[in-house]
Amino acid sequence: MNSINRILIAGSFLLLAACSPKIYGTVQLVDANLQPIQAAQDSPQGSIVNMINTTGSIGQSSHAVTVDVEGKFESEKEKVTPGMYKVEASRIGYATETETVEIKKFTGKKIEFKLKKILEGKRATIKGAASDEDKIINPGEVSIQPPSM
């Protein structure tokens, strides 16, 4: 085998390795009006993207990665195999987004998630009775139990 053939074969293997299936994309944080949240307020870094293979064997069923400071994520090499995937992006304080994708041999799938900020509810203070005299008790509804030892 001459050196040109060896180079072509080696190049083919490198090309196939570079074309392994992958899931990649971006995560953007948005407010209730779907407007981007500025990085100074909150960053997508640390968000989790979970890739669940719904057609694979149990050993290859799930793979998770964290999002970088630029909001980008990419599956690790050889962790994604051809099949159907449920891909979830999540971050504390934001609604989880899910997308179903099909991954084929030698292809990748780009997904762009927009995680919507969850609005926090107003807090209410609950005040109890100021004294035992303020409590109204119907003796027919009271059950007294001896203390447990």
mmCIF file of N, CA and C in Angstrom:
data_model
loop_
_atom_site.group_PDB
_atom_site.id
_atom_site.type_symbol
_atom_site.label_atom_id
_atom_site.label_comp_id
_atom_site.label_asym_id
_atom_site.label_seq_id
_atom_site.Cartn_x
_atom_site.Cartn_y
_atom_site.Cartn_z
ATOM 1 N N MET A 1 0.850 -1.167 0.000
ATOM 2 C CA MET A 1 0.000 0.000 0.000
ATOM 3 C C MET A 1 0.899 1.234 0.000
ATOM 4 N N ASN A 2 0.658 2.129 -0.916
ATOM 5 C CA ASN A 2 1.525 3.304 -0.992
ATOM 6 C C ASN A 2 1.101 4.361 0.032
ATOM 7 N N SER A 3 1.928 5.362 0.176
ATOM 8 C CA SER A 3 1.711 6.377 1.209
ATOM 9 C C SER A 3 0.474 7.231 0.939
ATOM 10 N N ILE A 4 0.106 7.431 -0.318
ATOM 11 C CA ILE A 4 -1.090 8.222 -0.634
ATOM 12 C C ILE A 4 -2.343 7.505 -0.129
ATOM 13 N N ASN A 5 -2.406 6.199 -0.349
ATOM 14 C CA ASN A 5 -3.557 5.432 0.145
ATOM 15 C C ASN A 5 -3.641 5.475 1.670
ATOM 16 N N ARG A 6 -2.492 5.383 2.322
ATOM 17 C CA ARG A 6 -2.477 5.441 3.787
ATOM 18 C C ARG A 6 -2.982 6.788 4.279
ATOM 19 N N ILE A 7 -2.573 7.843 3.613
ATOM 20 C CA ILE A 7 -3.024 9.187 3.987
ATOM 21 C C ILE A 7 -4.527 9.319 3.778
ATOM 22 N N LEU A 8 -5.031 8.800 2.657
ATOM 23 C CA LEU A 8 -6.470 8.860 2.393
ATOM 24 C C LEU A 8 -7.270 8.072 3.426
ATOM 25 N N ILE A 9 -6.788 6.903 3.785
ATOM 26 C CA ILE A 9 -7.483 6.088 4.785
ATOM 27 C C ILE A 9 -7.459 6.784 6.147
ATOM 28 N N ALA A 10 -6.306 7.301 6.531
ATOM 29 C CA ALA A 10 -6.201 8.006 7.813
ATOM 30 C C ALA A 10 -7.097 9.242 7.821
ATOM 31 N N GLY A 11 -7.123 9.962 6.711
ATOM 32 C CA GLY A 11 -7.989 11.138 6.599
ATOM 33 C C GLY A 11 -9.456 10.772 6.694
ATOM 34 N N SER A 12 -9.833 9.642 6.104
ATOM 35 C CA SER A 12 -11.225 9.182 6.171
ATOM 36 C C SER A 12 -11.631 8.885 7.605
ATOM 37 N N PHE A 13 -10.738 8.222 8.361
ATOM 38 C CA PHE A 13 -11.046 7.924 9.756
ATOM 39 C C PHE A 13 -11.180 9.204 10.579
ATOM 40 N N LEU A 14 -10.314 10.169 10.327
ATOM 41 C CA LEU A 14 -10.405 11.440 11.037
ATOM 42 C C LEU A 14 -11.697 12.172 10.695
ATOM 43 N N LEU A 15 -12.090 12.127 9.429
ATOM 44 C CA LEU A 15 -13.325 12.768 9.000
ATOM 45 C C LEU A 15 -14.533 12.113 9.654
ATOM 46 N N LEU A 16 -14.551 10.783 9.705
ATOM 47 C CA LEU A 16 -15.653 10.073 10.351
ATOM 48 C C LEU A 16 -15.709 10.373 11.842
ATOM 49 N N ALA A 17 -14.551 10.467 12.482
ATOM 50 C CA ALA A 17 -14.517 10.782 13.911
ATOM 51 C C ALA A 17 -15.058 12.181 14.168
ATOM 52 N N ALA A 18 -14.755 13.113 13.280
ATOM 53 C CA ALA A 18 -15.239 14.484 13.429
ATOM 54 C C ALA A 18 -16.734 14.583 13.167
ATOM 55 N N CYS A 19 -17.294 13.630 12.433
ATOM 56 C CA CYS A 19 -18.711 13.649 12.078
ATOM 57 C C CYS A 19 -19.548 12.748 12.973
ATOM 58 N N SER A 20 -19.054 12.414 14.154
ATOM 59 C CA SER A 20 -19.830 11.556 15.044
ATOM 60 C C SER A 20 -21.092 12.303 15.479
ATOM 61 N N PRO A 21 -22.164 11.554 15.760
ATOM 62 C CA PRO A 21 -23.419 12.212 16.139
ATOM 63 C C PRO A 21 -23.237 13.077 17.382
ATOM 64 N N LYS A 22 -23.875 14.232 17.392
ATOM 65 C CA LYS A 22 -23.798 15.092 18.573
ATOM 66 C C LYS A 22 -25.034 15.971 18.659
ATOM 67 N N ILE A 23 -25.276 16.448 19.845
ATOM 68 C CA ILE A 23 -26.340 17.415 20.108
ATOM 69 C C ILE A 23 -25.640 18.646 20.660
ATOM 70 N N TYR A 24 -25.926 19.799 20.083
ATOM 71 C CA TYR A 24 -25.263 21.026 20.509
ATOM 72 C C TYR A 24 -26.223 22.194 20.334
ATOM 73 N N GLY A 25 -25.855 23.336 20.878
ATOM 74 C CA GLY A 25 -26.702 24.506 20.707
ATOM 75 C C GLY A 25 -26.439 25.561 21.754
ATOM 76 N N THR A 26 -27.477 26.355 22.013
ATOM 77 C CA THR A 26 -27.357 27.466 22.948
ATOM 78 C C THR A 26 -28.544 27.498 23.904
ATOM 79 N N VAL A 27 -28.313 28.122 25.052
ATOM 80 C CA VAL A 27 -29.362 28.376 26.036
ATOM 81 C C VAL A 27 -29.358 29.870 26.297
ATOM 82 N N GLN A 28 -30.520 30.484 26.148
ATOM 83 C CA GLN A 28 -30.665 31.914 26.400
ATOM 84 C C GLN A 28 -31.715 32.097 27.489
ATOM 85 N N LEU A 29 -31.445 32.994 28.423
ATOM 86 C CA LEU A 29 -32.401 33.300 29.478
ATOM 87 C C LEU A 29 -33.236 34.496 29.046
ATOM 88 N N VAL A 30 -34.576 34.377 29.198
ATOM 89 C CA VAL A 30 -35.474 35.456 28.778
ATOM 90 C C VAL A 30 -36.444 35.785 29.909
ATOM 91 N N ASP A 31 -36.991 37.006 29.852
ATOM 92 C CA ASP A 31 -37.968 37.418 30.856
ATOM 93 C C ASP A 31 -39.375 36.975 30.442
ATOM 94 N N ALA A 32 -40.391 37.420 31.178
ATOM 95 C CA ALA A 32 -41.775 37.015 30.910
ATOM 96 C C ALA A 32 -42.247 37.462 29.532
ATOM 97 N N ASN A 33 -41.633 38.518 28.981
ATOM 98 C CA ASN A 33 -41.997 39.024 27.650
ATOM 99 C C ASN A 33 -41.097 38.462 26.557
ATOM 100 N N LEU A 34 -40.327 37.428 26.891
ATOM 101 C CA LEU A 34 -39.390 36.762 25.973
ATOM 102 C C LEU A 34 -38.257 37.670 25.503
ATOM 103 N N GLN A 35 -37.949 38.693 26.299
ATOM 104 C CA GLN A 35 -36.818 39.568 26.008
ATOM 105 C C GLN A 35 -35.578 39.003 26.706
ATOM 106 N N PRO A 36 -34.424 39.019 26.035
ATOM 107 C CA PRO A 36 -33.201 38.460 26.640
ATOM 108 C C PRO A 36 -32.848 39.142 27.960
ATOM 109 N N ILE A 37 -32.423 38.353 28.917
ATOM 110 C CA ILE A 37 -31.942 38.872 30.197
ATOM 111 C C ILE A 37 -30.449 39.131 30.039
ATOM 112 N N GLN A 38 -30.019 40.314 30.428
ATOM 113 C CA GLN A 38 -28.618 40.701 30.271
ATOM 114 C C GLN A 38 -27.724 39.862 31.177
ATOM 115 N N ALA A 39 -26.522 39.582 30.708
ATOM 116 C CA ALA A 39 -25.570 38.752 31.451
ATOM 117 C C ALA A 39 -25.237 39.356 32.811
ATOM 118 N N ALA A 40 -25.317 40.683 32.936
ATOM 119 C CA ALA A 40 -25.031 41.322 34.214
ATOM 120 C C ALA A 40 -26.078 40.934 35.263
ATOM 121 N N GLN A 41 -27.316 40.652 34.818
ATOM 122 C CA GLN A 41 -28.384 40.258 35.739
ATOM 123 C C GLN A 41 -28.337 38.767 36.048
ATOM 124 N N ASP A 42 -28.150 37.955 35.022
ATOM 125 C CA ASP A 42 -28.106 36.503 35.188
ATOM 126 C C ASP A 42 -27.472 35.897 33.946
ATOM 127 N N SER A 43 -26.738 34.836 34.128
ATOM 128 C CA SER A 43 -26.027 34.187 33.023
ATOM 129 C C SER A 43 -26.541 32.766 32.839
ATOM 130 N N PRO A 44 -26.580 32.278 31.590
ATOM 131 C CA PRO A 44 -26.989 30.888 31.373
ATOM 132 C C PRO A 44 -25.934 29.882 31.827
ATOM 133 N N GLN A 45 -24.739 30.366 32.168
ATOM 134 C CA GLN A 45 -23.670 29.465 32.597
ATOM 135 C C GLN A 45 -24.142 28.636 33.790
ATOM 136 N N GLY A 46 -23.910 27.340 33.708
ATOM 137 C CA GLY A 46 -24.320 26.448 34.782
ATOM 138 C C GLY A 46 -25.675 25.805 34.557
ATOM 139 N N SER A 47 -26.405 26.263 33.530
ATOM 140 C CA SER A 47 -27.658 25.591 33.187
ATOM 141 C C SER A 47 -27.329 24.155 32.798
ATOM 142 N N ILE A 48 -28.272 23.258 32.972
ATOM 143 C CA ILE A 48 -28.067 21.839 32.674
ATOM 144 C C ILE A 48 -28.865 21.450 31.441
ATOM 145 N N VAL A 49 -28.227 20.734 30.526
ATOM 146 C CA VAL A 49 -28.912 20.172 29.358
ATOM 147 C C VAL A 49 -28.809 18.655 29.484
ATOM 148 N N ASN A 50 -29.965 18.018 29.637
ATOM 149 C CA ASN A 50 -30.033 16.568 29.787
ATOM 150 C C ASN A 50 -30.525 15.966 28.482
ATOM 151 N N MET A 51 -29.797 14.984 27.957
ATOM 152 C CA MET A 51 -30.138 14.326 26.692
ATOM 153 C C MET A 51 -30.532 12.886 26.995
ATOM 154 N N ILE A 52 -31.801 12.567 26.821
ATOM 155 C CA ILE A 52 -32.324 11.253 27.173
ATOM 156 C C ILE A 52 -32.628 10.481 25.899
ATOM 157 N N ASN A 53 -31.902 9.384 25.672
ATOM 158 C CA ASN A 53 -32.122 8.537 24.497
ATOM 159 C C ASN A 53 -33.343 7.668 24.772
ATOM 160 N N THR A 54 -34.430 7.912 24.061
ATOM 161 C CA THR A 54 -35.668 7.170 24.293
ATOM 162 C C THR A 54 -35.724 5.870 23.501
ATOM 163 N N THR A 55 -34.721 5.620 22.645
ATOM 164 C CA THR A 55 -34.711 4.386 21.851
ATOM 165 C C THR A 55 -33.507 3.509 22.140
ATOM 166 N N GLY A 56 -32.578 3.964 22.944
ATOM 167 C CA GLY A 56 -31.344 3.220 23.186
ATOM 168 C C GLY A 56 -31.444 2.262 24.351
ATOM 169 N N SER A 57 -30.351 1.567 24.595
ATOM 170 C CA SER A 57 -30.288 0.646 25.720
ATOM 171 C C SER A 57 -30.153 1.434 27.018
ATOM 172 N N ILE A 58 -30.370 0.764 28.128
ATOM 173 C CA ILE A 58 -30.335 1.436 29.426
ATOM 174 C C ILE A 58 -28.975 2.072 29.689
ATOM 175 N N GLY A 59 -27.899 1.424 29.295
ATOM 176 C CA GLY A 59 -26.556 1.956 29.523
ATOM 177 C C GLY A 59 -26.280 3.243 28.768
ATOM 178 N N GLN A 60 -27.023 3.488 27.708
ATOM 179 C CA GLN A 60 -26.825 4.694 26.893
ATOM 180 C C GLN A 60 -28.049 5.602 26.956
ATOM 181 N N SER A 61 -28.781 5.567 28.058
ATOM 182 C CA SER A 61 -30.066 6.247 28.091
ATOM 183 C C SER A 61 -29.998 7.738 28.371
ATOM 184 N N SER A 62 -28.986 8.219 29.092
ATOM 185 C CA SER A 62 -28.986 9.623 29.480
ATOM 186 C C SER A 62 -27.568 10.189 29.510
ATOM 187 N N HIS A 63 -27.483 11.460 29.184
ATOM 188 C CA HIS A 63 -26.201 12.168 29.172
ATOM 189 C C HIS A 63 -26.501 13.633 29.456
ATOM 190 N N ALA A 64 -25.786 14.245 30.374
ATOM 191 C CA ALA A 64 -26.030 15.643 30.726
ATOM 192 C C ALA A 64 -24.744 16.450 30.620
ATOM 193 N N VAL A 65 -24.894 17.714 30.225
ATOM 194 C CA VAL A 65 -23.765 18.642 30.145
ATOM 195 C C VAL A 65 -24.189 19.969 30.756
ATOM 196 N N THR A 66 -23.204 20.785 31.119
ATOM 197 C CA THR A 66 -23.501 22.125 31.620
ATOM 198 C C THR A 66 -23.212 23.150 30.530
ATOM 199 N N VAL A 67 -23.900 24.245 30.622
ATOM 200 C CA VAL A 67 -23.784 25.326 29.642
ATOM 201 C C VAL A 67 -22.625 26.237 30.042
ATOM 202 N N ASP A 68 -21.857 26.699 29.045
ATOM 203 C CA ASP A 68 -20.711 27.564 29.338
ATOM 204 C C ASP A 68 -21.153 29.023 29.486
ATOM 205 N N VAL A 69 -20.191 29.902 29.725
ATOM 206 C CA VAL A 69 -20.467 31.320 29.983
ATOM 207 C C VAL A 69 -21.129 32.011 28.789
ATOM 208 N N GLU A 70 -20.905 31.510 27.575
ATOM 209 C CA GLU A 70 -21.511 32.091 26.374
ATOM 210 C C GLU A 70 -22.886 31.497 26.073
ATOM 211 N N GLY A 71 -23.340 30.564 26.913
ATOM 212 C CA GLY A 71 -24.641 29.941 26.698
ATOM 213 C C GLY A 71 -24.598 28.756 25.755
ATOM 214 N N LYS A 72 -23.398 28.251 25.450
ATOM 215 C CA LYS A 72 -23.262 27.142 24.499
ATOM 216 C C LYS A 72 -23.135 25.809 25.234
ATOM 217 N N PHE A 73 -23.619 24.749 24.572
ATOM 218 C CA PHE A 73 -23.449 23.396 25.093
ATOM 219 C C PHE A 73 -23.196 22.443 23.938
ATOM 220 N N GLU A 74 -22.562 21.315 24.244
ATOM 221 C CA GLU A 74 -22.303 20.276 23.244
ATOM 222 C C GLU A 74 -22.140 18.946 23.958
ATOM 223 N N SER A 75 -22.743 17.910 23.390
ATOM 224 C CA SER A 75 -22.608 16.571 23.969
ATOM 225 C C SER A 75 -21.157 16.124 23.874
ATOM 226 N N GLU A 76 -20.757 15.277 24.811
ATOM 227 C CA GLU A 76 -19.404 14.729 24.782
ATOM 228 C C GLU A 76 -19.307 13.691 23.671
ATOM 229 N N LYS A 77 -18.096 13.540 23.114
ATOM 230 C CA LYS A 77 -17.891 12.561 22.034
ATOM 231 C C LYS A 77 -18.286 11.172 22.494
ATOM 232 N N GLU A 78 -18.912 10.450 21.606
ATOM 233 C CA GLU A 78 -19.321 9.057 21.789
ATOM 234 C C GLU A 78 -20.371 8.853 22.871
ATOM 235 N N LYS A 79 -20.958 9.926 23.410
ATOM 236 C CA LYS A 79 -22.033 9.790 24.391
ATOM 237 C C LYS A 79 -23.397 9.771 23.710
ATOM 238 N N VAL A 80 -23.462 10.278 22.483
ATOM 239 C CA VAL A 80 -24.716 10.318 21.731
ATOM 240 C C VAL A 80 -24.624 9.307 20.602
ATOM 241 N N THR A 81 -25.616 8.429 20.534
ATOM 242 C CA THR A 81 -25.700 7.424 19.473
ATOM 243 C C THR A 81 -26.967 7.686 18.668
ATOM 244 N N PRO A 82 -27.070 7.154 17.464
ATOM 245 C CA PRO A 82 -28.285 7.377 16.678
ATOM 246 C C PRO A 82 -29.540 6.927 17.431
ATOM 247 N N GLY A 83 -30.600 7.710 17.294
ATOM 248 C CA GLY A 83 -31.869 7.398 17.949
ATOM 249 C C GLY A 83 -32.666 8.654 18.231
ATOM 250 N N MET A 84 -33.777 8.483 18.922
ATOM 251 C CA MET A 84 -34.630 9.603 19.322
ATOM 252 C C MET A 84 -34.199 10.074 20.712
ATOM 253 N N TYR A 85 -34.135 11.398 20.877
ATOM 254 C CA TYR A 85 -33.719 11.983 22.145
ATOM 255 C C TYR A 85 -34.734 13.005 22.626
ATOM 256 N N LYS A 86 -34.965 12.992 23.931
ATOM 257 C CA LYS A 86 -35.706 14.063 24.594
ATOM 258 C C LYS A 86 -34.632 14.924 25.245
ATOM 259 N N VAL A 87 -34.523 16.164 24.806
ATOM 260 C CA VAL A 87 -33.468 17.057 25.288
ATOM 261 C C VAL A 87 -34.117 18.135 26.151
ATOM 262 N N GLU A 88 -33.658 18.254 27.402
ATOM 263 C CA GLU A 88 -34.228 19.203 28.355
ATOM 264 C C GLU A 88 -33.155 20.184 28.810
ATOM 265 N N ALA A 89 -33.502 21.461 28.791
ATOM 266 C CA ALA A 89 -32.618 22.489 29.340
ATOM 267 C C ALA A 89 -33.293 23.049 30.585
ATOM 268 N N SER A 90 -32.522 23.175 31.670
ATOM 269 C CA SER A 90 -33.120 23.665 32.914
ATOM 270 C C SER A 90 -32.134 24.528 33.690
ATOM 271 N N ARG A 91 -32.708 25.404 34.478
ATOM 272 C CA ARG A 91 -31.938 26.278 35.366
ATOM 273 C C ARG A 91 -32.868 26.698 36.494
ATOM 274 N N ILE A 92 -32.334 26.779 37.702
ATOM 275 C CA ILE A 92 -33.143 27.193 38.846
ATOM 276 C C ILE A 92 -33.667 28.605 38.602
ATOM 277 N N GLY A 93 -34.970 28.790 38.816
ATOM 278 C CA GLY A 93 -35.606 30.087 38.624
ATOM 279 C C GLY A 93 -36.168 30.289 37.231
ATOM 280 N N TYR A 94 -36.026 29.274 36.372
ATOM 281 C CA TYR A 94 -36.494 29.365 34.986
ATOM 282 C C TYR A 94 -37.297 28.114 34.629
ATOM 283 N N ALA A 95 -38.242 28.271 33.705
ATOM 284 C CA ALA A 95 -39.051 27.140 33.248
ATOM 285 C C ALA A 95 -38.189 26.205 32.404
ATOM 286 N N THR A 96 -38.345 24.905 32.602
ATOM 287 C CA THR A 96 -37.611 23.903 31.826
ATOM 288 C C THR A 96 -38.178 23.835 30.415
ATOM 289 N N GLU A 97 -37.307 23.770 29.429
ATOM 290 C CA GLU A 97 -37.711 23.630 28.025
ATOM 291 C C GLU A 97 -37.302 22.245 27.545
ATOM 292 N N THR A 98 -38.163 21.621 26.747
ATOM 293 C CA THR A 98 -37.906 20.275 26.236
ATOM 294 C C THR A 98 -38.126 20.238 24.737
ATOM 295 N N GLU A 99 -37.262 19.514 24.049
ATOM 296 C CA GLU A 99 -37.413 19.314 22.605
ATOM 297 C C GLU A 99 -37.055 17.869 22.279
ATOM 298 N N THR A 100 -37.805 17.263 21.357
ATOM 299 C CA THR A 100 -37.526 15.904 20.909
ATOM 300 C C THR A 100 -36.843 15.979 19.550
ATOM 301 N N VAL A 101 -35.711 15.279 19.420
ATOM 302 C CA VAL A 101 -34.944 15.305 18.172
ATOM 303 C C VAL A 101 -34.548 13.891 17.775
ATOM 304 N N GLU A 102 -34.313 13.704 16.472
ATOM 305 C CA GLU A 102 -33.810 12.432 15.971
ATOM 306 C C GLU A 102 -32.364 12.626 15.543
ATOM 307 N N ILE A 103 -31.495 11.764 16.039
ATOM 308 C CA ILE A 103 -30.079 11.812 15.696
ATOM 309 C C ILE A 103 -29.768 10.616 14.806
ATOM 310 N N LYS A 104 -29.117 10.890 13.673
ATOM 311 C CA LYS A 104 -28.727 9.827 12.739
ATOM 312 C C LYS A 104 -27.213 9.704 12.738
ATOM 313 N N LYS A 105 -26.703 8.647 12.112
ATOM 314 C CA LYS A 105 -25.253 8.457 12.027
ATOM 315 C C LYS A 105 -24.614 9.653 11.337
ATOM 316 N N PHE A 106 -23.490 10.082 11.856
ATOM 317 C CA PHE A 106 -22.664 11.138 11.254
ATOM 318 C C PHE A 106 -23.386 12.479 11.133
ATOM 319 N N THR A 107 -24.395 12.731 11.964
ATOM 320 C CA THR A 107 -25.079 14.025 11.920
ATOM 321 C C THR A 107 -25.148 14.620 13.315
ATOM 322 N N GLY A 108 -25.369 15.890 13.352
ATOM 323 C CA GLY A 108 -25.568 16.586 14.612
ATOM 324 C C GLY A 108 -26.875 17.348 14.563
ATOM 325 N N LYS A 109 -27.355 17.752 15.713
ATOM 326 C CA LYS A 109 -28.597 18.518 15.785
ATOM 327 C C LYS A 109 -28.359 19.729 16.667
ATOM 328 N N LYS A 110 -28.634 20.906 16.104
ATOM 329 C CA LYS A 110 -28.489 22.146 16.862
ATOM 330 C C LYS A 110 -29.841 22.521 17.456
ATOM 331 N N ILE A 111 -29.836 22.849 18.739
ATOM 332 C CA ILE A 111 -31.056 23.238 19.442
ATOM 333 C C ILE A 111 -30.807 24.578 20.120
ATOM 334 N N GLU A 112 -31.772 25.474 20.002
ATOM 335 C CA GLU A 112 -31.684 26.769 20.672
ATOM 336 C C GLU A 112 -32.817 26.862 21.686
ATOM 337 N N PHE A 113 -32.439 26.868 22.962
ATOM 338 C CA PHE A 113 -33.419 26.947 24.046
ATOM 339 C C PHE A 113 -33.540 28.381 24.537
ATOM 340 N N LYS A 114 -34.762 28.772 24.888
ATOM 341 C CA LYS A 114 -35.018 30.049 25.556
ATOM 342 C C LYS A 114 -35.746 29.723 26.851
ATOM 343 N N LEU A 115 -35.021 29.849 27.961
ATOM 344 C CA LEU A 115 -35.605 29.542 29.260
ATOM 345 C C LEU A 115 -36.260 30.794 29.833
ATOM 346 N N LYS A 116 -37.556 30.675 30.102
ATOM 347 C CA LYS A 116 -38.353 31.813 30.564
ATOM 348 C C LYS A 116 -38.288 31.925 32.087
ATOM 349 N N LYS A 117 -38.021 33.143 32.566
ATOM 350 C CA LYS A 117 -37.939 33.429 34.001
ATOM 351 C C LYS A 117 -39.274 33.112 34.658
ATOM 352 N N ILE A 118 -39.216 32.417 35.790
ATOM 353 C CA ILE A 118 -40.428 32.124 36.557
ATOM 354 C C ILE A 118 -40.653 33.286 37.509
ATOM 355 N N LEU A 119 -41.842 33.845 37.457
ATOM 356 C CA LEU A 119 -42.160 34.962 38.339
ATOM 357 C C LEU A 119 -42.421 34.434 39.738
ATOM 358 N N GLU A 120 -41.802 35.071 40.705
ATOM 359 C CA GLU A 120 -42.012 34.670 42.089
ATOM 360 C C GLU A 120 -43.302 35.289 42.587
ATOM 361 N N GLY A 121 -44.045 34.520 43.343
ATOM 362 C CA GLY A 121 -45.303 35.017 43.905
ATOM 363 C C GLY A 121 -45.044 35.928 45.089
ATOM 364 N N LYS A 122 -46.040 36.730 45.400
ATOM 365 C CA LYS A 122 -45.923 37.586 46.574
ATOM 366 C C LYS A 122 -46.027 36.722 47.817
ATOM 367 N N ARG A 123 -45.305 37.093 48.826
ATOM 368 C CA ARG A 123 -45.329 36.342 50.073
ATOM 369 C C ARG A 123 -46.378 36.936 51.004
ATOM 370 N N ALA A 124 -47.120 36.058 51.658
ATOM 371 C CA ALA A 124 -48.140 36.495 52.605
ATOM 372 C C ALA A 124 -47.714 36.070 54.001
ATOM 373 N N THR A 125 -47.981 36.928 54.955
ATOM 374 C CA THR A 125 -47.701 36.601 56.344
ATOM 375 C C THR A 125 -48.983 36.100 56.974
ATOM 376 N N ILE A 126 -48.897 34.964 57.624
ATOM 377 C CA ILE A 126 -50.061 34.405 58.300
ATOM 378 C C ILE A 126 -49.849 34.596 59.792
ATOM 379 N N LYS A 127 -50.797 35.290 60.410
ATOM 380 C CA LYS A 127 -50.688 35.559 61.837
ATOM 381 C C LYS A 127 -51.607 34.618 62.590
ATOM 382 N N GLY A 128 -51.102 34.073 63.660
ATOM 383 C CA GLY A 128 -51.892 33.175 64.497
ATOM 384 C C GLY A 128 -52.588 33.954 65.596
ATOM 385 N N ALA A 129 -53.273 33.239 66.449
ATOM 386 C CA ALA A 129 -53.963 33.860 67.576
ATOM 387 C C ALA A 129 -52.927 34.425 68.547
ATOM 388 N N ALA A 130 -53.241 35.585 69.114
ATOM 389 C CA ALA A 130 -52.316 36.231 70.034
ATOM 390 C C ALA A 130 -52.241 35.497 71.370
ATOM 391 N N SER A 131 -53.333 34.893 71.769
ATOM 392 C CA SER A 131 -53.345 34.157 73.037
ATOM 393 C C SER A 131 -54.335 33.012 72.937
ATOM 394 N N ASP A 132 -54.317 32.150 73.957
ATOM 395 C CA ASP A 132 -55.258 31.039 73.972
ATOM 396 C C ASP A 132 -56.700 31.529 74.031
ATOM 397 N N GLU A 133 -56.919 32.704 74.621
ATOM 398 C CA GLU A 133 -58.271 33.246 74.733
ATOM 399 C C GLU A 133 -58.836 33.607 73.362
ATOM 400 N N ASP A 134 -57.945 33.907 72.404
ATOM 401 C CA ASP A 134 -58.395 34.283 71.067
ATOM 402 C C ASP A 134 -58.811 33.077 70.237
ATOM 403 N N LYS A 135 -58.453 31.896 70.682
ATOM 404 C CA LYS A 135 -58.772 30.689 69.931
ATOM 405 C C LYS A 135 -60.179 30.225 70.277
ATOM 406 N N ILE A 136 -60.907 29.812 69.275
ATOM 407 C CA ILE A 136 -62.238 29.262 69.488
ATOM 408 C C ILE A 136 -62.144 27.768 69.250
ATOM 409 N N ILE A 137 -62.509 27.000 70.265
ATOM 410 C CA ILE A 137 -62.412 25.552 70.159
ATOM 411 C C ILE A 137 -63.769 24.952 70.447
ATOM 412 N N ASN A 138 -64.182 24.055 69.605
ATOM 413 C CA ASN A 138 -65.397 23.286 69.837
ATOM 414 C C ASN A 138 -64.965 22.008 70.535
ATOM 415 N N PRO A 139 -65.327 21.828 71.811
ATOM 416 C CA PRO A 139 -64.856 20.658 72.552
ATOM 417 C C PRO A 139 -65.206 19.336 71.887
ATOM 418 N N GLY A 140 -66.241 19.296 71.083
ATOM 419 C CA GLY A 140 -66.602 18.054 70.415
ATOM 420 C C GLY A 140 -65.628 17.677 69.313
ATOM 421 N N GLU A 141 -64.773 18.594 68.899
ATOM 422 C CA GLU A 141 -63.840 18.332 67.807
ATOM 423 C C GLU A 141 -62.396 18.167 68.282
ATOM 424 N N VAL A 142 -62.192 18.170 69.581
ATOM 425 C CA VAL A 142 -60.842 18.085 70.113
ATOM 426 C C VAL A 142 -60.533 16.643 70.493
ATOM 427 N N SER A 143 -59.397 16.160 70.079
ATOM 428 C CA SER A 143 -58.951 14.816 70.430
ATOM 429 C C SER A 143 -57.653 14.954 71.205
ATOM 430 N N ILE A 144 -57.672 14.520 72.457
ATOM 431 C CA ILE A 144 -56.483 14.642 73.296
ATOM 432 C C ILE A 144 -55.817 13.279 73.368
ATOM 433 N N GLN A 145 -54.539 13.251 73.074
ATOM 434 C CA GLN A 145 -53.763 12.017 73.074
ATOM 435 C C GLN A 145 -52.707 12.118 74.171
ATOM 436 N N PRO A 146 -52.444 11.031 74.877
ATOM 437 C CA PRO A 146 -51.367 11.074 75.873
ATOM 438 C C PRO A 146 -50.021 11.187 75.161
ATOM 439 N N PRO A 147 -49.046 11.826 75.805
ATOM 440 C CA PRO A 147 -47.726 11.941 75.168
ATOM 441 C C PRO A 147 -47.096 10.566 74.986
ATOM 442 N N SER A 148 -46.391 10.404 73.889
ATOM 443 C CA SER A 148 -45.723 9.123 73.641
ATOM 444 C C SER A 148 -44.423 9.065 74.418
ATOM 445 N N MET A 149 -44.053 7.894 74.825
ATOM 446 C CA MET A 149 -42.855 7.732 75.640
ATOM 447 C C MET A 149 -41.749 7.166 74.825
#
